[in-house]
Amino acid sequence: MRVRFAPSPTGYLHIGGLRTALYNWLLARSSGGVFILRIEDTDRSRFVADAEQDIMDSLQWAGLDIDESPEKGSYRQSERTDVYNAALGRLLADGRAYVAFDTPEEIEDMRSRLATDTNPNPRYDWTTRSSMKNSLSLSPDEVAVRQKRGDPYVVRLRVDPGSVVRFTDVVRGEVSFRTDDVDDQILRKSDGLPTYHLANVVDDHDMQISHVIRGEEWLSSTPKHVLLYEAFGWDVPQMAHLPLILSPTGGKLSKRNADKEGIPVFVRDYMAAGYEPEALLNYLALLGWHPGGEQEVFSLRGLVDAFSLDRVGQSGVQFDKDKLAWFNGQHLRRSAPSDIARGQMNALCAAYGDVDEERAVEAASLMHERMAFASDLVGFEYLFQAPTGWDEAAVKKRWKDDSPALVLAYRDALLELDDWTAPSLEACLRKVAEEHKAGAGRLIHPVRLAVSGVSYGPGLFDLLIFLGRDAVCSRLERAVKALA
Ligand code: GLU
């Protein structure tokens, strides 16, 4: 299996692009095949200078390693013009392509001249080409004169009517189309560069691509590609068109409607927001592919083992940011607290001054089950410093008239406690509550609030162990004074 990811460097890598790359990569890795990165940069008008670097960085962050790429060979289309020119020469010599001199105005003119109600948008094709200025309609002499004086020209594919062409899409099954309905596509533009269609087909053949796996938006180009393969006399690779990624409100997930929904579209945004790359890939894998069983959470290795093209669906799939956050939490649980903490040391020190790495690891262990993002760790202020305030709603609900007396009695008992463990901290709390003829909840909630400033968090006694006797006792005292 030789597969390729072939982005155009017209912008930063989009999550839809990452999904395409992922599916290709998974197939290469599961079959011992080859994963190629090809940069399709023939459209100079939409070229973005740092896009290629962004694509490389994004794939690297995601952990999708590349076997053949512009770094290792000729995989940038702008550097392969000779290859396309040689291919064009063959088509011209075989009469499968022709040269056309029409200006954009002349083509526009033809469109308005020939437009009818049933055919409002006439194409440059077998029905119209004889009325245009090309090497099929002009005399060889005139063509030679025009070429000699350097008239701008394009090269078009000659598509003959009257046949039906079929191909099998791995995802969509058999697709057929009539050549009557296909225009004489441009293969070489007047700037001398090949069009996407030509370069794409020539490269897929030249690079011996076995499977073309790409987004559904390219399905409508495939007839043109199949005709080109036929014109060259080459075999068509296996084709697989992946379902569209839809916005939660329907419609394709474009940059515009993603912005409206607060969904980042560029991979670099997920990187910056602290997503686990494996979680994003896990989520993207399921956006179009069904594993078949109940399992949803997969490591990248697990995806390699489970993935197959025959479980890729046809219908569009909605992007769900909450579900992605859930996957992020799931993957975070699989990483070691020490790794989580280490990745957050800079942010922790920026927020709380000098934070000890060992403390940060303990904090990450304590909160491991409660984080959706590694960066959540920084948000648990009370783990790194005494609370600077106490949540008002929680105070209203939990801080009762008897709270100060109970909390201070617990503080006194804690000062005497020999054994700073969860069972002993709990037994001590129950004893104090009993002595005051109160339920344990009368103490549990105010103590949590006093030490953390909020009414939720990890198990209370685990939290007290983490904070240590000095911090707990001084925080209890402070809260009693502040909340008086
Ligand atoms: N350059 C096209 C893109 O930007 C590639 C489509 C294909 O894979 O053939 O997506």
Coordinates of C-alpha atoms and ligand atoms in Angstrom, one line a residue:
M1 CA 0.0 0.0 0.0
R2 CA 1.4 3.4 -1.0
V3 CA -0.7 6.3 0.1
R4 CA -0.3 10.0 0.1
F5 CA -1.5 13.0 1.9
A6 CA -1.5 15.8 -0.7
P7 CA -2.4 19.2 0.9
S8 CA -2.3 22.4 -1.0
P9 CA -0.3 25.0 1.0
T10 CA -3.2 27.6 0.8
G11 CA -3.5 27.9 4.6
Y12 CA -2.7 26.2 7.9
L13 CA -3.6 22.5 8.3
H14 CA -7.3 22.1 9.0
I15 CA -8.7 19.3 11.3
G16 CA -10.4 17.8 8.2
G17 CA -7.0 17.6 6.6
L18 CA -5.6 16.0 9.7
R19 CA -8.3 13.3 9.4
T20 CA -7.4 12.6 5.8
A21 CA -3.8 12.4 6.7
L22 CA -4.7 10.1 9.7
Y23 CA -6.7 7.7 7.6
N24 CA -3.9 7.4 5.0
W25 CA -1.3 7.0 7.7
L26 CA -3.3 4.3 9.5
L27 CA -3.6 2.3 6.3
A28 CA 0.1 2.6 5.6
R29 CA 1.1 1.6 9.1
S30 CA -1.3 -1.3 9.3
S31 CA -0.2 -2.8 6.0
G32 CA 3.5 -2.1 6.3
G33 CA 3.0 0.4 3.4
V34 CA 4.4 3.8 2.7
F35 CA 3.0 7.2 3.7
I36 CA 3.9 10.1 1.5
L37 CA 3.5 13.8 1.9
R38 CA 3.1 15.6 -1.3
I39 CA 2.8 19.4 -1.5
E40 CA 0.4 20.5 -4.2
D41 CA 1.5 24.0 -4.7
T42 CA 0.6 24.7 -8.3
D43 CA -2.0 27.4 -7.5
R44 CA 0.4 30.3 -7.0
S45 CA -2.5 32.8 -6.4
R46 CA -3.5 31.0 -3.2
F47 CA 0.0 30.2 -2.0
V48 CA 0.6 30.8 1.7
A49 CA 4.3 31.0 2.5
D50 CA 4.3 29.4 6.0
A51 CA 1.6 26.8 5.3
E52 CA 4.0 24.0 4.4
Q53 CA 5.9 24.4 7.6
D54 CA 2.6 24.4 9.5
I55 CA 1.5 21.2 7.8
M56 CA 4.8 19.5 8.7
D57 CA 4.7 20.8 12.3
S58 CA 1.1 19.7 12.8
L59 CA 1.7 16.2 11.5
Q60 CA 4.8 15.9 13.7
W61 CA 2.8 17.0 16.8
A62 CA 0.2 14.5 15.9
G63 CA 2.8 11.8 15.7
L64 CA 2.1 10.8 12.1
D65 CA 5.6 10.1 10.8
I66 CA 6.2 10.4 7.1
D67 CA 8.2 8.1 4.9
E68 CA 8.6 10.2 1.7
S69 CA 8.3 14.0 1.7
P70 CA 9.7 17.2 0.2
E71 CA 12.5 17.0 2.8
K72 CA 13.6 13.7 1.3
G73 CA 12.9 14.1 -2.4
S74 CA 10.9 15.7 -5.2
Y75 CA 7.5 15.8 -3.6
R76 CA 6.7 19.5 -4.2
Q77 CA 4.7 20.0 -7.4
S78 CA 6.2 23.4 -8.1
E79 CA 9.6 21.5 -8.5
R80 CA 8.2 18.9 -10.9
T81 CA 7.2 21.0 -13.9
D82 CA 9.4 18.9 -16.2
V83 CA 7.5 15.8 -15.3
Y84 CA 4.2 17.4 -16.1
N85 CA 5.5 18.9 -19.4
A86 CA 6.7 15.5 -20.5
A87 CA 3.3 14.0 -19.7
L88 CA 1.6 16.8 -21.6
G89 CA 3.8 16.2 -24.6
R90 CA 2.7 12.6 -24.7
L91 CA -1.0 13.6 -24.7
L92 CA -0.5 16.2 -27.3
A93 CA 1.4 13.8 -29.6
D94 CA -1.3 11.2 -29.2
G95 CA -4.0 13.7 -30.0
R96 CA -5.6 13.3 -26.6
A97 CA -5.0 16.9 -25.7
Y98 CA -5.0 20.1 -27.7
V99 CA -3.8 23.7 -27.4
A100 CA -6.4 26.5 -27.0
F101 CA -5.8 30.2 -27.3
D102 CA -9.1 31.6 -26.2
T103 CA -9.0 34.6 -23.9
P104 CA -11.1 34.6 -20.8
E105 CA -13.4 37.2 -22.6
E106 CA -13.8 34.9 -25.6
I107 CA -14.9 32.1 -23.3
E108 CA -17.3 34.4 -21.5
D109 CA -18.6 35.4 -24.8
M110 CA -19.2 31.9 -25.9
R111 CA -21.1 31.2 -22.6
S112 CA -23.5 34.1 -23.1
R113 CA -23.8 33.4 -26.8
L114 CA -24.7 29.7 -26.3
A115 CA -26.6 29.9 -23.0
T116 CA -30.1 28.5 -23.1
D117 CA -32.7 27.8 -20.5
T118 CA -31.8 24.1 -20.4
N119 CA -28.1 24.8 -20.6
P120 CA -27.5 28.1 -18.8
N121 CA -23.8 27.4 -18.4
P122 CA -22.3 26.0 -21.6
R123 CA -19.0 24.3 -21.2
Y124 CA -15.9 24.2 -23.3
D125 CA -16.4 20.7 -24.6
W126 CA -17.1 18.6 -27.7
T127 CA -20.2 20.6 -28.5
T128 CA -18.5 24.0 -28.4
R129 CA -14.8 23.5 -29.1
S130 CA -15.2 23.7 -32.9
S131 CA -16.4 27.3 -32.5
M132 CA -13.4 28.3 -30.4
K133 CA -9.7 29.1 -31.1
N134 CA -7.8 25.9 -30.6
S135 CA -5.6 23.4 -32.4
L136 CA -8.6 21.3 -33.4
S137 CA -10.5 24.2 -35.0
L138 CA -7.6 26.3 -36.5
S139 CA -5.3 25.4 -39.3
P140 CA -1.9 24.0 -38.4
D141 CA -0.4 27.1 -39.9
E142 CA -2.4 29.5 -37.8
V143 CA -1.5 27.5 -34.7
A144 CA 2.1 27.7 -35.6
V145 CA 2.0 31.4 -36.1
R146 CA 0.2 32.0 -32.8
Q147 CA 2.7 29.8 -31.0
K148 CA 5.6 31.5 -32.6
R149 CA 4.5 35.0 -31.7
G150 CA 3.9 33.8 -28.1
D151 CA 0.1 34.0 -27.8
P152 CA -0.9 32.8 -24.3
Y153 CA -2.4 29.3 -24.5
V154 CA -3.7 26.5 -22.3
V155 CA -3.7 22.8 -23.0
R156 CA -7.0 21.0 -22.7
L157 CA -7.9 17.3 -22.6
R158 CA -10.0 16.1 -25.6
V159 CA -13.0 14.3 -24.1
D160 CA -14.9 12.4 -26.7
P161 CA -18.6 11.9 -26.2
G162 CA -20.6 8.7 -26.3
S163 CA -19.1 6.5 -23.6
V164 CA -19.8 5.7 -20.0
V165 CA -16.9 5.6 -17.7
R166 CA -17.0 3.7 -14.4
F167 CA -14.9 3.4 -11.3
T168 CA -15.4 1.8 -7.9
D169 CA -15.0 4.0 -4.9
V170 CA -14.1 1.9 -1.8
V171 CA -16.5 4.0 0.3
R172 CA -19.3 4.8 -2.2
G173 CA -19.3 1.7 -4.4
E174 CA -19.7 2.0 -8.2
V175 CA -19.8 5.4 -9.7
S176 CA -20.4 6.0 -13.4
F177 CA -20.6 9.0 -15.6
R178 CA -21.1 9.8 -19.3
T179 CA -18.3 11.5 -21.2
D180 CA -20.9 13.7 -22.8
D181 CA -21.2 15.5 -19.5
V182 CA -17.5 16.2 -19.0
D183 CA -15.8 19.3 -20.2
D184 CA -12.4 19.5 -21.9
Q185 CA -10.6 20.3 -18.7
I186 CA -7.5 22.5 -18.7
L187 CA -4.3 20.6 -18.0
R188 CA -1.8 23.3 -18.3
K189 CA -2.6 26.9 -17.4
S190 CA -1.4 29.9 -19.3
D191 CA 1.2 30.6 -16.7
G192 CA 2.8 27.3 -17.8
L193 CA 1.9 25.4 -14.6
P194 CA -0.1 22.3 -14.6
T195 CA -3.6 22.3 -13.1
Y196 CA -4.4 20.4 -10.0
H197 CA -6.0 17.6 -12.0
L198 CA -3.0 17.0 -14.3
A199 CA -0.4 17.2 -11.6
N200 CA -2.4 15.1 -9.2
V201 CA -2.9 12.2 -11.7
V202 CA 0.7 12.3 -13.0
D203 CA 2.1 12.3 -9.5
D204 CA -0.2 9.5 -8.2
H205 CA 1.0 7.4 -11.1
D206 CA 4.6 8.4 -10.9
M207 CA 4.7 7.9 -7.1
Q208 CA 2.9 4.5 -7.6
I209 CA 0.1 5.4 -5.3
S210 CA -2.1 2.4 -4.7
H211 CA -5.0 4.1 -2.8
V212 CA -6.2 7.7 -3.2
I213 CA -7.9 8.5 0.1
R214 CA -9.3 12.0 0.3
G215 CA -12.3 14.2 1.3
E216 CA -15.7 13.9 -0.4
E217 CA -15.2 17.3 -2.0
W218 CA -12.8 15.7 -4.5
L219 CA -15.4 13.1 -5.6
S220 CA -16.6 15.4 -8.4
S221 CA -13.1 15.8 -9.8
T222 CA -12.6 12.0 -10.0
P223 CA -14.3 11.5 -13.4
K224 CA -11.8 14.0 -14.8
H225 CA -9.0 12.0 -13.2
V226 CA -10.3 8.7 -14.5
L227 CA -10.4 10.1 -18.0
L228 CA -6.8 11.3 -17.6
Y229 CA -5.6 7.9 -16.5
E230 CA -7.4 6.5 -19.5
A231 CA -5.8 9.0 -21.8
F232 CA -2.4 8.1 -20.5
G233 CA -3.2 4.4 -20.6
W234 CA -2.5 4.0 -16.9
D235 CA -4.4 2.0 -14.2
V236 CA -6.6 4.0 -11.9
P237 CA -5.6 3.6 -8.2
Q238 CA -8.2 2.5 -5.7
M239 CA -10.3 5.5 -4.8
A240 CA -11.9 6.2 -1.4
H241 CA -13.7 9.4 -0.6
L242 CA -14.2 10.2 3.0
P243 CA -17.5 11.7 4.3
L244 CA -17.7 15.4 5.0
I245 CA -17.2 16.8 8.4
L246 CA -20.2 18.8 9.3
S247 CA -20.7 21.7 11.7
P248 CA -23.0 21.0 14.7
T249 CA -25.7 23.1 13.0
G250 CA -25.4 21.3 9.7
G251 CA -23.4 22.2 6.5
K252 CA -19.8 21.6 5.9
L253 CA -17.5 22.6 8.7
S254 CA -16.0 25.6 7.1
K255 CA -13.7 28.1 8.8
R256 CA -16.6 30.6 8.9
N257 CA -19.2 28.4 10.6
A258 CA -16.7 26.7 12.8
D259 CA -15.8 30.2 14.1
K260 CA -19.5 30.8 14.8
E261 CA -19.7 27.6 16.8
G262 CA -16.5 28.3 18.7
I263 CA -14.8 25.3 17.1
P264 CA -11.1 25.8 16.3
V265 CA -10.4 24.5 12.7
F266 CA -6.6 24.7 12.6
V267 CA -4.6 21.9 14.1
R268 CA -2.2 24.6 15.5
D269 CA -5.2 25.9 17.6
Y270 CA -5.6 22.4 19.2
M271 CA -1.9 22.3 19.8
A272 CA -2.0 25.7 21.5
A273 CA -5.1 24.9 23.5
G274 CA -3.3 21.9 25.1
Y275 CA -5.2 19.0 23.5
E276 CA -3.6 15.6 23.8
P277 CA -2.6 14.7 20.2
E278 CA -3.7 11.1 20.7
A279 CA -7.1 12.2 21.8
L280 CA -7.6 14.5 18.8
L281 CA -6.6 11.6 16.5
N282 CA -8.9 9.2 18.3
Y283 CA -11.8 11.5 17.9
L284 CA -11.0 12.3 14.3
A285 CA -10.7 8.5 13.5
L286 CA -14.2 8.0 14.7
L287 CA -15.4 11.0 12.6
G288 CA -16.3 8.9 9.6
W289 CA -15.1 5.4 10.7
H290 CA -16.9 2.9 12.9
P291 CA -14.8 0.5 14.9
G292 CA -17.6 -2.1 14.9
G293 CA -17.6 -2.8 18.6
E294 CA -18.3 -0.9 21.8
Q295 CA -14.7 0.4 22.3
E296 CA -14.3 4.1 21.6
V297 CA -11.1 5.0 23.3
F298 CA -8.1 3.9 21.2
S299 CA -4.4 4.6 21.4
L300 CA -2.8 5.5 18.1
R301 CA -1.3 1.9 18.0
G302 CA -4.8 0.6 18.8
L303 CA -6.2 2.5 15.9
V304 CA -3.5 1.1 13.6
D305 CA -4.7 -2.4 14.6
A306 CA -8.4 -1.7 14.3
F307 CA -8.8 0.6 11.3
S308 CA -10.1 -0.5 8.0
L309 CA -11.5 1.3 5.0
D310 CA -14.6 -1.0 4.8
R311 CA -16.0 0.6 8.0
V312 CA -15.8 4.1 6.7
G313 CA -19.3 5.5 6.3
Q314 CA -20.7 7.6 3.5
S315 CA -22.8 10.2 5.3
G316 CA -21.4 13.4 6.7
V317 CA -20.6 13.4 10.4
Q318 CA -21.1 16.3 12.9
F319 CA -18.2 17.7 14.8
D320 CA -18.9 17.6 18.5
K321 CA -16.5 19.6 20.7
D322 CA -17.8 18.2 24.0
K323 CA -17.2 14.7 22.8
L324 CA -13.7 15.7 21.8
A325 CA -13.1 17.1 25.3
W326 CA -14.4 13.8 26.8
F327 CA -11.8 12.0 24.6
N328 CA -9.2 14.4 25.9
G329 CA -10.0 13.5 29.5
Q330 CA -9.9 9.8 28.6
H331 CA -6.5 10.0 27.1
L332 CA -5.2 12.2 29.9
R333 CA -6.1 9.4 32.4
R334 CA -3.8 7.1 30.4
S335 CA -0.8 9.4 30.8
A336 CA 1.3 9.4 33.8
P337 CA 0.8 12.2 36.4
S338 CA 4.5 12.9 36.2
D339 CA 4.2 13.6 32.4
I340 CA 1.2 15.8 32.9
A341 CA 2.9 17.8 35.7
R342 CA 6.1 18.1 33.8
G343 CA 4.3 19.6 30.8
Q344 CA 2.7 22.2 33.0
M345 CA 5.7 23.3 35.1
N346 CA 6.2 26.6 33.1
A347 CA 2.6 27.5 33.5
L348 CA 2.5 26.6 37.2
C349 CA 5.6 28.6 38.0
A350 CA 4.3 31.6 36.0
A351 CA 1.0 31.4 38.0
Y352 CA 2.3 30.6 41.5
G353 CA 6.0 31.4 41.6
D354 CA 8.4 28.7 42.4
V355 CA 6.4 25.4 42.3
D356 CA 8.3 22.3 43.3
E357 CA 8.1 19.6 40.6
E358 CA 7.4 16.8 43.1
R359 CA 4.5 18.8 44.5
A360 CA 3.2 19.3 41.0
V361 CA 3.3 15.6 40.3
E362 CA 1.4 14.9 43.6
A363 CA -1.2 17.5 42.5
A364 CA -1.6 15.9 39.1
S365 CA -2.1 12.5 40.8
L366 CA -4.7 14.0 43.1
M367 CA -6.6 15.6 40.3
H368 CA -6.0 12.9 37.6
E369 CA -9.6 11.8 37.4
R370 CA -10.9 15.3 37.4
M371 CA -9.1 16.9 34.5
A372 CA -10.2 17.1 30.9
F373 CA -7.0 19.0 29.9
A374 CA -3.5 18.9 31.3
S375 CA -3.7 22.7 31.6
D376 CA -6.6 22.3 34.0
L377 CA -3.9 21.6 36.6
V378 CA -3.0 25.3 36.7
G379 CA -6.6 26.2 37.4
F380 CA -6.7 24.4 40.8
E381 CA -5.4 27.4 42.6
Y382 CA -5.9 26.0 46.1
L383 CA -3.4 23.2 45.5
F384 CA -0.6 25.7 45.1
Q385 CA -1.6 28.6 47.4
A386 CA -4.2 29.4 50.1
P387 CA -7.5 30.4 48.6
T388 CA -7.8 34.2 48.0
G389 CA -11.6 34.1 48.3
W390 CA -14.5 31.8 49.1
D391 CA -17.2 31.1 46.6
E392 CA -20.2 33.1 47.6
A393 CA -22.9 30.7 46.7
A394 CA -21.0 27.9 48.4
V395 CA -20.6 30.0 51.5
K396 CA -24.3 30.7 51.6
K397 CA -25.2 27.1 51.2
R398 CA -22.5 25.5 53.4
W399 CA -21.3 27.9 56.0
K400 CA -23.8 27.7 58.9
D401 CA -24.0 29.4 62.3
D402 CA -22.3 26.4 63.9
S403 CA -19.5 26.1 61.3
P404 CA -16.9 28.3 63.0
A405 CA -17.1 26.3 66.3
L406 CA -17.1 23.0 64.5
V407 CA -14.2 24.0 62.2
L408 CA -12.1 25.3 65.0
A409 CA -12.7 22.2 67.1
Y410 CA -11.6 20.1 64.1
R411 CA -8.5 22.3 63.8
D412 CA -7.7 21.7 67.4
A413 CA -8.1 18.0 67.0
L414 CA -5.9 17.9 63.9
L415 CA -3.1 19.6 65.8
E416 CA -3.0 16.7 68.1
L417 CA -3.5 13.9 65.5
D418 CA -0.7 11.4 65.3
D419 CA -1.5 9.7 62.2
W420 CA -2.0 12.0 59.1
T421 CA -3.8 9.4 57.0
A422 CA -7.3 9.4 55.4
P423 CA -8.8 6.9 57.9
S424 CA -7.5 8.8 60.8
L425 CA -8.5 12.2 59.4
E426 CA -12.0 10.9 58.8
A427 CA -12.3 9.2 62.2
C428 CA -11.2 12.4 63.8
L429 CA -13.8 14.5 61.8
R430 CA -16.6 12.1 62.8
K431 CA -15.6 12.2 66.4
V432 CA -15.6 16.0 66.5
A433 CA -19.0 16.2 64.8
E434 CA -20.5 13.7 67.2
E435 CA -19.2 15.6 70.2
H436 CA -21.1 18.6 68.8
K437 CA -24.2 16.5 68.1
A438 CA -23.9 17.3 64.5
G439 CA -23.9 15.1 61.3
A440 CA -20.6 14.6 59.6
G441 CA -21.8 16.7 56.6
R442 CA -21.9 19.8 59.0
L443 CA -18.2 19.5 59.1
I444 CA -17.2 18.0 55.8
H445 CA -18.6 20.8 53.6
P446 CA -17.4 23.8 55.6
V447 CA -13.9 22.2 55.9
R448 CA -13.7 21.7 52.2
L449 CA -14.9 25.2 51.6
A450 CA -12.5 26.7 54.1
V451 CA -9.4 25.0 52.7
S452 CA -10.2 25.3 49.0
G453 CA -12.5 28.2 48.6
V454 CA -14.9 26.0 46.6
S455 CA -17.4 23.3 47.2
Y456 CA -16.1 20.6 44.9
G457 CA -12.9 18.8 44.2
P458 CA -11.1 15.6 45.1
G459 CA -11.9 13.5 48.1
L460 CA -11.7 15.7 51.1
F461 CA -9.3 13.6 53.1
D462 CA -7.0 13.1 50.1
L463 CA -7.0 16.9 49.8
L464 CA -6.1 17.4 53.4
I465 CA -3.2 14.9 53.1
F466 CA -1.9 16.7 50.1
L467 CA -2.1 20.1 51.8
G468 CA -0.4 18.9 55.0
R469 CA -1.1 19.7 58.6
D470 CA 0.3 23.3 58.7
A471 CA -1.5 24.5 55.6
V472 CA -4.8 22.8 56.6
C473 CA -4.8 24.3 60.1
S474 CA -3.9 27.8 59.1
R475 CA -6.4 27.8 56.3
L476 CA -9.2 26.7 58.6
E477 CA -8.3 29.5 61.0
R478 CA -8.2 32.1 58.2
A479 CA -11.5 31.0 56.8
V480 CA -13.2 31.3 60.2
K481 CA -11.9 34.8 60.6
A482 CA -12.7 35.9 57.1
L483 CA -16.2 34.4 57.0
A484 CA -17.2 35.8 60.4
Ligands
GLU1 N1 -4.4 19.2 -3.1 C1 -5.7 18.6 -2.8 C2 -6.1 19.2 -1.5 O1 -5.7 20.2 -1.1 C3 -5.5 17.1 -2.8 C4 -6.7 16.4 -3.1 C5 -6.3 14.9 -3.3 O2 -6.0 14.3 -2.3 O3 -6.3 14.5 -4.4 O4 -6.8 18.6 -0.7

